[in-house]
Coordinates of C-alpha atoms in Angstrom, one line a residue:
M164 CA 12.0 7.8 -305.8
Q165 CA 12.5 4.4 -304.7
R166 CA 14.8 5.4 -301.7
L167 CA 11.9 7.8 -300.5
N168 CA 9.5 5.1 -300.7
R169 CA 11.6 2.7 -298.8
F170 CA 12.4 5.3 -296.4
L171 CA 8.6 6.1 -296.0
S172 CA 7.7 2.5 -295.3
L173 CA 9.8 2.3 -292.4
P174 CA 8.4 2.2 -289.1
P175 CA 8.1 6.0 -287.5
S176 CA 10.8 4.7 -285.1
E177 CA 13.3 4.0 -287.4
R178 CA 12.7 6.8 -289.8
R179 CA 13.4 9.0 -286.8
L180 CA 16.6 7.5 -286.1
A181 CA 17.9 7.4 -289.9
V182 CA 17.1 11.3 -289.5
K183 CA 19.1 11.7 -286.3
S184 CA 22.0 9.3 -287.7
A185 CA 22.3 11.3 -291.1
S186 CA 22.0 14.9 -289.2
L187 CA 24.7 13.5 -286.7
L188 CA 27.0 12.4 -289.6
A189 CA 26.6 15.7 -291.3
F190 CA 27.3 17.7 -288.0
F191 CA 30.5 15.7 -287.2
R192 CA 31.7 15.8 -290.9
V193 CA 31.6 19.6 -290.4
A194 CA 32.4 20.2 -287.0
L195 CA 35.6 18.1 -287.7
W196 CA 36.9 20.7 -290.1
L197 CA 36.3 23.4 -287.1
T198 CA 37.3 21.6 -284.1
P199 CA 40.2 19.4 -283.0
P200 CA 39.1 15.9 -283.2
R201 CA 40.2 15.6 -279.4
S202 CA 37.6 17.8 -278.6
L203 CA 34.9 16.3 -280.1
I204 CA 36.1 13.1 -278.5
D205 CA 36.4 14.2 -275.2
R206 CA 32.4 16.0 -275.4
V207 CA 30.9 13.2 -276.8
G208 CA 32.6 10.8 -274.4
A209 CA 31.7 13.4 -271.2
R210 CA 28.0 12.4 -271.5
R211 CA 26.8 9.9 -269.1
P212 CA 24.2 7.2 -270.0
G213 CA 21.0 7.1 -268.0
K214 CA 18.4 4.2 -268.2
D215 CA 18.9 2.1 -271.1
E216 CA 15.9 3.0 -273.3
G217 CA 15.3 3.8 -277.2
P218 CA 17.1 1.7 -279.7
S219 CA 19.7 -1.1 -279.2
P220 CA 23.1 -0.8 -280.0
D221 CA 22.3 -3.0 -283.2
Q222 CA 19.7 -0.4 -284.2
I223 CA 22.0 2.3 -283.9
G224 CA 24.7 0.8 -286.0
V225 CA 22.4 -0.4 -288.9
A226 CA 21.0 3.4 -289.1
V227 CA 24.7 5.0 -288.7
R228 CA 26.1 2.7 -291.3
R229 CA 23.1 3.2 -293.8
A230 CA 23.1 6.9 -293.3
A231 CA 26.7 7.0 -293.9
R232 CA 26.3 5.8 -297.7
H233 CA 24.3 9.2 -297.9
I234 CA 26.6 11.5 -296.4
P235 CA 29.6 12.5 -297.9
G236 CA 32.8 12.3 -295.8
S237 CA 31.4 9.9 -293.3
T238 CA 34.7 8.6 -292.5
C239 CA 35.0 5.9 -289.3
L240 CA 35.8 8.6 -286.8
V241 CA 32.7 10.5 -288.2
Q242 CA 30.2 7.2 -287.6
A243 CA 32.0 6.6 -284.4
L244 CA 31.2 10.1 -283.0
A245 CA 27.6 9.8 -284.2
A246 CA 27.0 6.3 -283.0
S247 CA 28.7 7.3 -279.6
L248 CA 26.3 10.1 -279.3
L249 CA 23.3 8.1 -280.4
L250 CA 24.0 5.3 -278.0
S251 CA 24.6 8.1 -275.1
R252 CA 21.1 9.5 -276.0
A253 CA 19.5 6.0 -275.8
G254 CA 21.1 5.8 -272.2
R255 CA 23.4 3.0 -273.4
E256 CA 27.2 3.0 -272.4
S257 CA 29.7 3.2 -275.1
H258 CA 33.6 3.3 -275.9
L259 CA 34.8 5.2 -278.8
R260 CA 37.9 3.5 -279.7
I261 CA 40.8 4.6 -281.8
G262 CA 43.8 2.2 -283.1
V263 CA 46.6 2.2 -285.6
M264 CA 47.4 -0.5 -287.8
K265 CA 49.5 -3.3 -286.6
A266 CA 51.3 -4.3 -289.7
D267 CA 54.5 -2.6 -291.0
R268 CA 53.5 0.1 -293.5
P269 CA 55.4 3.0 -294.9
A270 CA 52.1 5.5 -294.2
L271 CA 50.5 5.6 -290.8
S272 CA 46.8 4.2 -290.6
A273 CA 44.4 4.8 -288.2
H274 CA 40.7 3.5 -287.3
A275 CA 37.6 4.5 -285.2
W276 CA 34.9 2.3 -283.9
V277 CA 32.3 2.1 -281.1
E278 CA 31.9 -0.5 -278.8
S279 CA 28.9 -1.1 -276.8
D280 CA 27.7 -4.1 -274.4
G281 CA 31.1 -5.8 -275.4
I282 CA 30.0 -5.8 -279.2
V283 CA 31.4 -3.4 -281.9
V284 CA 28.6 -1.2 -283.1
V285 CA 30.3 0.7 -286.0
G286 CA 33.6 -0.1 -287.7
G287 CA 34.2 -3.7 -286.3
D288 CA 35.2 -4.9 -290.0
E289 CA 38.5 -3.8 -289.3
S290 CA 38.9 -3.3 -285.7
D291 CA 41.1 -6.5 -285.1
A292 CA 43.9 -5.1 -287.3
Y293 CA 44.7 -2.1 -285.1
H294 CA 46.2 -1.4 -281.9
V295 CA 44.1 0.4 -279.6
L296 CA 45.4 3.7 -278.5
P297 CA 45.1 4.5 -274.7
T298 CA 42.5 7.0 -273.6
A299 CA 43.4 10.1 -271.8

């Protein structure tokens, strides 16, 4: 009940962004089961931004990270895809980055994050520890 009250106390624009974030996280979580990741990344990246309008990159990042706490399976890639699409819809340029761990480890470790206007929107906590893979 406390979560619902907190949600209802948000301004309408933040509530809409929270619902969009949660919906996209759930969508991309299921889509990654059914579609190759490269295909989703290409489709999300294919959108071209227009005028800067709507929520800021910071607002989008906060909304996606908050919603991810409540959507099971919201991996870094799922969050990056959702944030990238929300940024595009808001008319903002974004770059989805995928990297592999720099340190020598027995298992491969990868991470995804999104950058916009030179800042990391989601996934930034660990992005410095990864080599960015080239985009095709």
